[in-house]
XYZ file of C-alpha atoms in Angstrom:
402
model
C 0.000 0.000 0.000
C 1.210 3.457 -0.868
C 1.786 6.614 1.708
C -1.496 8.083 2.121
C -1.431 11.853 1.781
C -3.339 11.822 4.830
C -4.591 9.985 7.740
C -7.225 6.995 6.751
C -10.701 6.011 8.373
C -10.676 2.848 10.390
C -12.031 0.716 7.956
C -9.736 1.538 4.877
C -7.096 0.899 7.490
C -8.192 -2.189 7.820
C -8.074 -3.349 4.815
C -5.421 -2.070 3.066
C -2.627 -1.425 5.709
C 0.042 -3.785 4.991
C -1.244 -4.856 1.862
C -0.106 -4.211 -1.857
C -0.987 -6.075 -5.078
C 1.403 -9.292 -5.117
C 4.239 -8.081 -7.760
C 4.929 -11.402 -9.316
C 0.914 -12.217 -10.011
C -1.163 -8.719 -9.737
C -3.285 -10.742 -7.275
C -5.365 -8.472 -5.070
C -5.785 -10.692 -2.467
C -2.574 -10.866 -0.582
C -0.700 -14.126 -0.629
C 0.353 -17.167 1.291
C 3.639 -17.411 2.242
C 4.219 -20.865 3.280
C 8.226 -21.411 3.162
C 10.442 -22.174 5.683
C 13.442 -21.142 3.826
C 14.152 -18.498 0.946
C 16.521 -18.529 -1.788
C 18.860 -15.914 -1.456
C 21.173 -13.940 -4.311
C 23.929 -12.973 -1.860
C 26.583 -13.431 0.807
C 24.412 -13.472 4.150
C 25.736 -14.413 8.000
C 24.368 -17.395 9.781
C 23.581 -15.401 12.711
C 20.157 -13.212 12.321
C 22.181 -10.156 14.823
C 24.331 -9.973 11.165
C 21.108 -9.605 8.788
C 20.402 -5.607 8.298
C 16.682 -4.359 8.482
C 16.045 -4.460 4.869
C 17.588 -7.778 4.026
C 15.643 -9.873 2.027
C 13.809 -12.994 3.125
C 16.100 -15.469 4.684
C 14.449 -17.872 7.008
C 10.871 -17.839 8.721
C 11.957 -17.391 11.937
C 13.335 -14.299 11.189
C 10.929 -12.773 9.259
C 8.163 -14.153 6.503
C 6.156 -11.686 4.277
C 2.611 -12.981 5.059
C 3.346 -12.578 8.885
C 5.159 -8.988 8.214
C 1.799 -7.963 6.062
C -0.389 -8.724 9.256
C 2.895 -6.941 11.328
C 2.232 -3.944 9.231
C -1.835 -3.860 9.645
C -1.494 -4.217 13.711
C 0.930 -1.838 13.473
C -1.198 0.648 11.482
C -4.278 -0.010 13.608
C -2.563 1.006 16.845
C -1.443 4.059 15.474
C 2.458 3.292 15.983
C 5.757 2.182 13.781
C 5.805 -1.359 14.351
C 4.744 -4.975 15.549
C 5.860 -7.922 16.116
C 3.346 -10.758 15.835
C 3.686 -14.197 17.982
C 2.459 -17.401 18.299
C -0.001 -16.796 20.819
C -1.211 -14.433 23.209
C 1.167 -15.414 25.863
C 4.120 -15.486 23.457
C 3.231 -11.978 23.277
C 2.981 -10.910 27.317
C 6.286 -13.919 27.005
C 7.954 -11.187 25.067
C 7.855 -8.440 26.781
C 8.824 -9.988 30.385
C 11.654 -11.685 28.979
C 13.181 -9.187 26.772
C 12.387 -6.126 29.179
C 13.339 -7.548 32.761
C 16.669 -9.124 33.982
C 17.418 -10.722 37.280
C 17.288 -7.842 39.861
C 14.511 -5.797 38.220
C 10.977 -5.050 39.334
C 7.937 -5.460 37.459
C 4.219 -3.949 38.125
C 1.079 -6.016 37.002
C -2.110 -5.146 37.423
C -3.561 -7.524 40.064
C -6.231 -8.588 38.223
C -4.587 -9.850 34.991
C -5.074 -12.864 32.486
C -4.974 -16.303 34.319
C -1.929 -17.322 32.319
C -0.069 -13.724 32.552
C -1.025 -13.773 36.563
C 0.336 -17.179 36.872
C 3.371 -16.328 35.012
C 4.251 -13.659 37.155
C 3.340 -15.503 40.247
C 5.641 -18.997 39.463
C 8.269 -17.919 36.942
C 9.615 -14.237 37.268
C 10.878 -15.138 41.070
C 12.516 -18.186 39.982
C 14.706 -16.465 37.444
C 15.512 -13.177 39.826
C 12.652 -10.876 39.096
C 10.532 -9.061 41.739
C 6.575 -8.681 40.889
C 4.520 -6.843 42.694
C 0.574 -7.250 41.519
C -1.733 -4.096 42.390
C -5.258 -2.669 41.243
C -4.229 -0.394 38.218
C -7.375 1.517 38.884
C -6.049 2.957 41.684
C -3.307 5.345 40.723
C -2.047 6.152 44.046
C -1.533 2.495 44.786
C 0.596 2.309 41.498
C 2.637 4.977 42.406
C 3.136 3.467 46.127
C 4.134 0.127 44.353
C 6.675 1.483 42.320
C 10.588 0.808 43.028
C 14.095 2.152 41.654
C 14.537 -1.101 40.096
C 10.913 -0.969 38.569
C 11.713 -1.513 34.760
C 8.043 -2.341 33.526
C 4.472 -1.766 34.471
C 2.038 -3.783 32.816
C -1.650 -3.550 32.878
C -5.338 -4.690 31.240
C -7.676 -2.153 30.138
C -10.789 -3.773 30.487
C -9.156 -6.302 33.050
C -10.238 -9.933 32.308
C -12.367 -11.163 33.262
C -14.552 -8.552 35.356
C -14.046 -5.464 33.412
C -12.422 -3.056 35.145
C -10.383 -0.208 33.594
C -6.811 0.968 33.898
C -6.494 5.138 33.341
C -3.383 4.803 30.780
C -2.136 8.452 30.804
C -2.415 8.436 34.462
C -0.308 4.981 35.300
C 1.814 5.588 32.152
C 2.579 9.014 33.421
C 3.542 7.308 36.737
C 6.003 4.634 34.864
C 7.651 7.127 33.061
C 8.279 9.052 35.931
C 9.882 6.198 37.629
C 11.840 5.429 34.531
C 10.077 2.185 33.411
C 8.274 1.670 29.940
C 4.647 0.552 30.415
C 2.851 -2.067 28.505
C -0.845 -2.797 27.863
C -3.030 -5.242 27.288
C -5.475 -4.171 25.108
C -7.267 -7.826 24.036
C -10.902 -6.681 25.450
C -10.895 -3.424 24.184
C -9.424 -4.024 20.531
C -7.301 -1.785 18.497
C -10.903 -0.136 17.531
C -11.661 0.534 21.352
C -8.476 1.722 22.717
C -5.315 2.966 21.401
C -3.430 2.753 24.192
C -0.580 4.623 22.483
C -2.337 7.575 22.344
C -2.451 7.888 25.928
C 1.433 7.444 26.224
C 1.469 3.321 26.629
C 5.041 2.383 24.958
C 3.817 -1.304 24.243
C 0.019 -2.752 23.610
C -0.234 -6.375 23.415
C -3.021 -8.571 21.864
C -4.191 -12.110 21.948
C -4.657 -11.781 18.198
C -7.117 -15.107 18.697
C -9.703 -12.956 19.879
C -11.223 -9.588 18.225
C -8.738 -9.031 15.903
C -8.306 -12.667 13.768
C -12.587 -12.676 14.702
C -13.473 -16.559 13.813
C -12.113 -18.550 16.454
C -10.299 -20.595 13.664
C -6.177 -19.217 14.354
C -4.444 -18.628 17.354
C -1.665 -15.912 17.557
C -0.365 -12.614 19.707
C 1.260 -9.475 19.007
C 2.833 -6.704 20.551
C 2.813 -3.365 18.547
C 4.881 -0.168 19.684
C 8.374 1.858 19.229
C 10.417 0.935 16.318
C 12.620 0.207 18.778
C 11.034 -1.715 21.114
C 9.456 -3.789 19.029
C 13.227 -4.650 17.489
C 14.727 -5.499 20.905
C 11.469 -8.358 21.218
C 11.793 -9.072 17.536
C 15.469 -10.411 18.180
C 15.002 -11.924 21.598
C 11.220 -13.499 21.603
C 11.576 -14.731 17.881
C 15.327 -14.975 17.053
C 16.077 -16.857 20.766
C 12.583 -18.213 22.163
C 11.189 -19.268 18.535
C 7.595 -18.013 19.303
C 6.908 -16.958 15.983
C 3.463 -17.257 14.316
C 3.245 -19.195 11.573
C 2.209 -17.524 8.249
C -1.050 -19.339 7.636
C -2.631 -17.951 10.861
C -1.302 -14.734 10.200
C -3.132 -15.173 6.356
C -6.060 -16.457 8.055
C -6.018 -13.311 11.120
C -5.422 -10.820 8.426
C -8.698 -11.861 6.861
C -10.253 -11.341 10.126
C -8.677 -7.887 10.681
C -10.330 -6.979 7.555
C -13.280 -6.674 8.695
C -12.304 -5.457 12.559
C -14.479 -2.280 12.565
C -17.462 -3.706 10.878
C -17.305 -6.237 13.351
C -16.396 -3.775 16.839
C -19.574 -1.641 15.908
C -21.482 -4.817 15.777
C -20.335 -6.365 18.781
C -20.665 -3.160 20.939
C -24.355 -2.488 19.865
C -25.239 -6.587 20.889
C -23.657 -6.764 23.711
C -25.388 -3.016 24.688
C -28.775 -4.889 24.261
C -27.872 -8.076 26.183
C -26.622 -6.185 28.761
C -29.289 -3.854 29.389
C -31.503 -6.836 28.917
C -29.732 -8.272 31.940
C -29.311 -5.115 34.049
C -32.729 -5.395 33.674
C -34.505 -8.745 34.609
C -34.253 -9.525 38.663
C -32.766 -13.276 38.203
C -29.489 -10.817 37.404
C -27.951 -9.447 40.645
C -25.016 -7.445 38.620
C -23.821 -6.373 35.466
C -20.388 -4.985 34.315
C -20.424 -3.932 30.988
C -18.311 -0.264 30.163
C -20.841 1.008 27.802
C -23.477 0.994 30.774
C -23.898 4.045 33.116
C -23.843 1.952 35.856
C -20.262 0.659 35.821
C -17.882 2.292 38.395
C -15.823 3.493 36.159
C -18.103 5.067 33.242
C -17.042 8.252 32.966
C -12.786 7.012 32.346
C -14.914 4.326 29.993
C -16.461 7.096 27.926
C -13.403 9.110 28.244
C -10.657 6.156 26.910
C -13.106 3.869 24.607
C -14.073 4.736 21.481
C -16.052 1.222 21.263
C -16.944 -0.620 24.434
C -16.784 -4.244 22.622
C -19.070 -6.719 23.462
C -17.304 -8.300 26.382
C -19.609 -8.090 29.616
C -19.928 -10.876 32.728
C -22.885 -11.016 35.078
C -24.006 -12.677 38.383
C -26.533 -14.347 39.586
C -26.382 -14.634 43.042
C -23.955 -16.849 45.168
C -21.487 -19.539 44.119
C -24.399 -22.375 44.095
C -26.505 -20.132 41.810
C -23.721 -19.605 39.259
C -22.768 -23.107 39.218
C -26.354 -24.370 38.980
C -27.021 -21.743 36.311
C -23.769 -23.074 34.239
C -24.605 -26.706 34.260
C -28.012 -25.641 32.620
C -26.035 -23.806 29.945
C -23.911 -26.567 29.105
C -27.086 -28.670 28.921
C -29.897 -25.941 27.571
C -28.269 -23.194 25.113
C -28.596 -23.337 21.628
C -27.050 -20.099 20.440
C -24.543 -19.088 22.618
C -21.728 -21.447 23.165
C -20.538 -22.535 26.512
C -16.994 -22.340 26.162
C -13.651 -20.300 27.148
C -12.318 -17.698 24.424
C -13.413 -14.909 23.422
C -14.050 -12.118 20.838
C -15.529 -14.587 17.770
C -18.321 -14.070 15.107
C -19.995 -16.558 17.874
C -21.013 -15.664 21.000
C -19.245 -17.625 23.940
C -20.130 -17.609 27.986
C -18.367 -19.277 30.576
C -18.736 -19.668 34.382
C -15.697 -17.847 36.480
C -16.000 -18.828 40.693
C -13.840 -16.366 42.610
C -12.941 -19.141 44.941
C -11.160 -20.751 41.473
C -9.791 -17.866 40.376
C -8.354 -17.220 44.159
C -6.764 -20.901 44.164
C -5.224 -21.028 40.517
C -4.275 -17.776 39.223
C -5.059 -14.375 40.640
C -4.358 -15.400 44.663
C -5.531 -11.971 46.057
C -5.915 -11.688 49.871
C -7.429 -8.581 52.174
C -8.162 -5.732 50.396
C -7.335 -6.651 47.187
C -9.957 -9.655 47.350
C -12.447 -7.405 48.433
C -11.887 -5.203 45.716
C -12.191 -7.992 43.330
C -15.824 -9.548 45.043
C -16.716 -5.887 44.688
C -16.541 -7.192 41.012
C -17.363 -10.689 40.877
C -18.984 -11.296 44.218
C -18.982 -15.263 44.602
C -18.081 -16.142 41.002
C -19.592 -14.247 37.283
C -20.222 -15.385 33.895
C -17.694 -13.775 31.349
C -19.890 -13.589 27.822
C -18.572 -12.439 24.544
C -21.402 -11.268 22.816
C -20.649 -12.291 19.035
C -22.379 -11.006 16.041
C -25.692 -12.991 16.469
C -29.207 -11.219 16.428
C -29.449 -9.817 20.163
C -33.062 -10.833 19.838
C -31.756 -14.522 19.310
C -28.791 -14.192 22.170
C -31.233 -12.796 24.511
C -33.940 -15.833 24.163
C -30.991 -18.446 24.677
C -29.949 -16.654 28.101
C -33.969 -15.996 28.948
C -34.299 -20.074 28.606
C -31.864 -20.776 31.052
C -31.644 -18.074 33.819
């Protein structure tokens, strides 16, 4: 694609970043790329810390065009100069811990983070010399009491998963730079079409590129989109050293998906708007968090940073016993929606989350911070992704079992 002569609209953006007529076939369609290895017409080093940025192809690890073309789209979306696209979603939050931190450092996470992310930080930093402290990201003053001299990174979740709470970015990245750390973001609730984190100083946003951005629930992948420079440090540590790399066919597919990204955001944001007022609204429902409603906590930062509130929401319905009895009749009873983990597909997916769960496997909060989190969740919610259904149809399937 050629240099616009000035900004584009989301949707042109999303089609054509990244993407130019193949030059060997005039296809407009981009291709697939699926070699391993690529011919080469000159004298090249073994070593990828010897290839110069605009080498030619070499070897996929290093770089394949179909992967670079989705790179390039990400990259676009966000509103910064590069990307660097992984093999899953924790490949991505994988590449910035282990590129960023060194034995000795300090690292900030939101306290309320991805299972896999929380669980990371929890069992594996310590072990190899790295000091986490987890805190509520919504709470400024608690970020800034948290922070160290040796604090090198402070990552949070705007909307958290999986009860929706928001991080201010320009306040807590404010607060990182301050202290001298880069902050990094995940952004996989909110989408590029939500949030651009960048624009409120964040340095890196990271996706699970399974979700809202690939769309179909068919390819798994991350990314992590920032600095030029940033995103070259990760490039030649997570791909070049720990070999997360996506492979090119799930970039082709995710591309597809990307495609159609703000088509899709404007859909899911006016379903999930519906369902949720639907449920704010009939008295089996004893909660519902949802960004786009005026009754979340934090409404007036959600208006302020979102440009689309998705269509991610949870719900309760009661106590523990409630939630699970209401989940076993999903699993047996819905016909629309599926009962399943993920999120962020054309289909619309709910699953049951007990805090007591959560407490024992991932997140481990205690005192104030558990509080903070039943605040939330009480005994246990129900994450749903609202997909691209009819809400008339979503609404009947949740109507038949509540």
């Amino acid at each position: 694609m050629s240099q616009p002569n000035r900004p584009m609209g989301p949707m042109t953006t999303a089609i054509h970043a990244g993407e130019a007529p193949d030059p060997a076939t005039k296809a407009s369609a981009p291709p697939l790329h699926m070699s391993s290895t690529f011919v080469v017409e000159e004298a090249a080093g073994f070593s990828a810390h010897d290839i110069p940025e605009d080498a030619p192809w070499l070897y996929a690890r290093w770089g394949n065009p179909t992967v670079d073309m989705l790179e390039r789209k990400i990259a676009t979306l966000e509103g910064v100069e590069a990307c660097l696209c992984t093999a899953s979603g924790m490949a991505a939050a994988s590449a910035i811990f282990f590129t960023f931190l060194s034995a000795g450092d300090h690292v900030l996470v939101s306290d309320v983070s991805y299972a896999g992310v929380a669980e990371l930080v929890r069992d594996t930093l310590p072990r190899l010399g790295i000091e986490a402290t987890v805190v509520n990201m919504s709470d400024p003053e608690a970020v800034a009491g948290a922070l160290r001299p040796n604090t090198r990174l402070v990552h949070a979740e705007t909307p958290v998963n999986p009860i929706g709470r928001l991080t201010d970015l320009a306040a807590v990245a404010k607060l990182a730079h301050d202290a001298g750390a880069i902050m990094s973001v995940d952004s996989t609730f909110a989408s590029p079409i939500g949030t651009r984190p960048a624009e409120f100083g964040v340095d890196l946003v990271m996706h699970s590129i399974t979700k809202y951005i690939g769309g179909h629930g068919d390819a798994v992948g991350g990314a992590v989109a920032g600095s030029r420079e940033l995103v070259a440090k990760m490039r030649g540590e997570a791909s070049i050293h720990h070999g997360g790399i996506l492979s090119p066919f799930n970039a082709w597919l995710i591309a597809r998906g990307a495609a159609t990204l703000p088509l899709r955001m404007r859909a899911h944001e006016a379903g999930a708007m519906t369902v949720a007022g639907w449920l704010e609204a009939d008295p089996r429902v004893s909660q519902v968090i949802y960004p786009g409603l005026a009754s979340h906590p934090q409404y007036g930062l959600a208006r302020a940073q979102m440009t689309n509130f998705s269509g991610m929401l949870s719900f309760q319905v009661g106590d523990a016993a409630k939630g699970e009895a209401l989940a076993e009749r999903m699993m047996e009873r819905l016909e629309v929606i599926h009962y399943a983990v993920s999120l962020g597909h054309h289909r619309s997916l709910v699953f049951w989350m007990p805090t007591e769960g959560l407490m024992e496997s991932s997140f481990r909060l205690e005192g104030a911070a558990l509080e903070a989190y039943r605040a939330y969740a009480g005994d246990g919610i129900f994450r749903l992704s609202v997909g691209l259904e009819d809400a008339e149809d979503l609404i009947a399937d949740l109507d038949r079992v509540l």
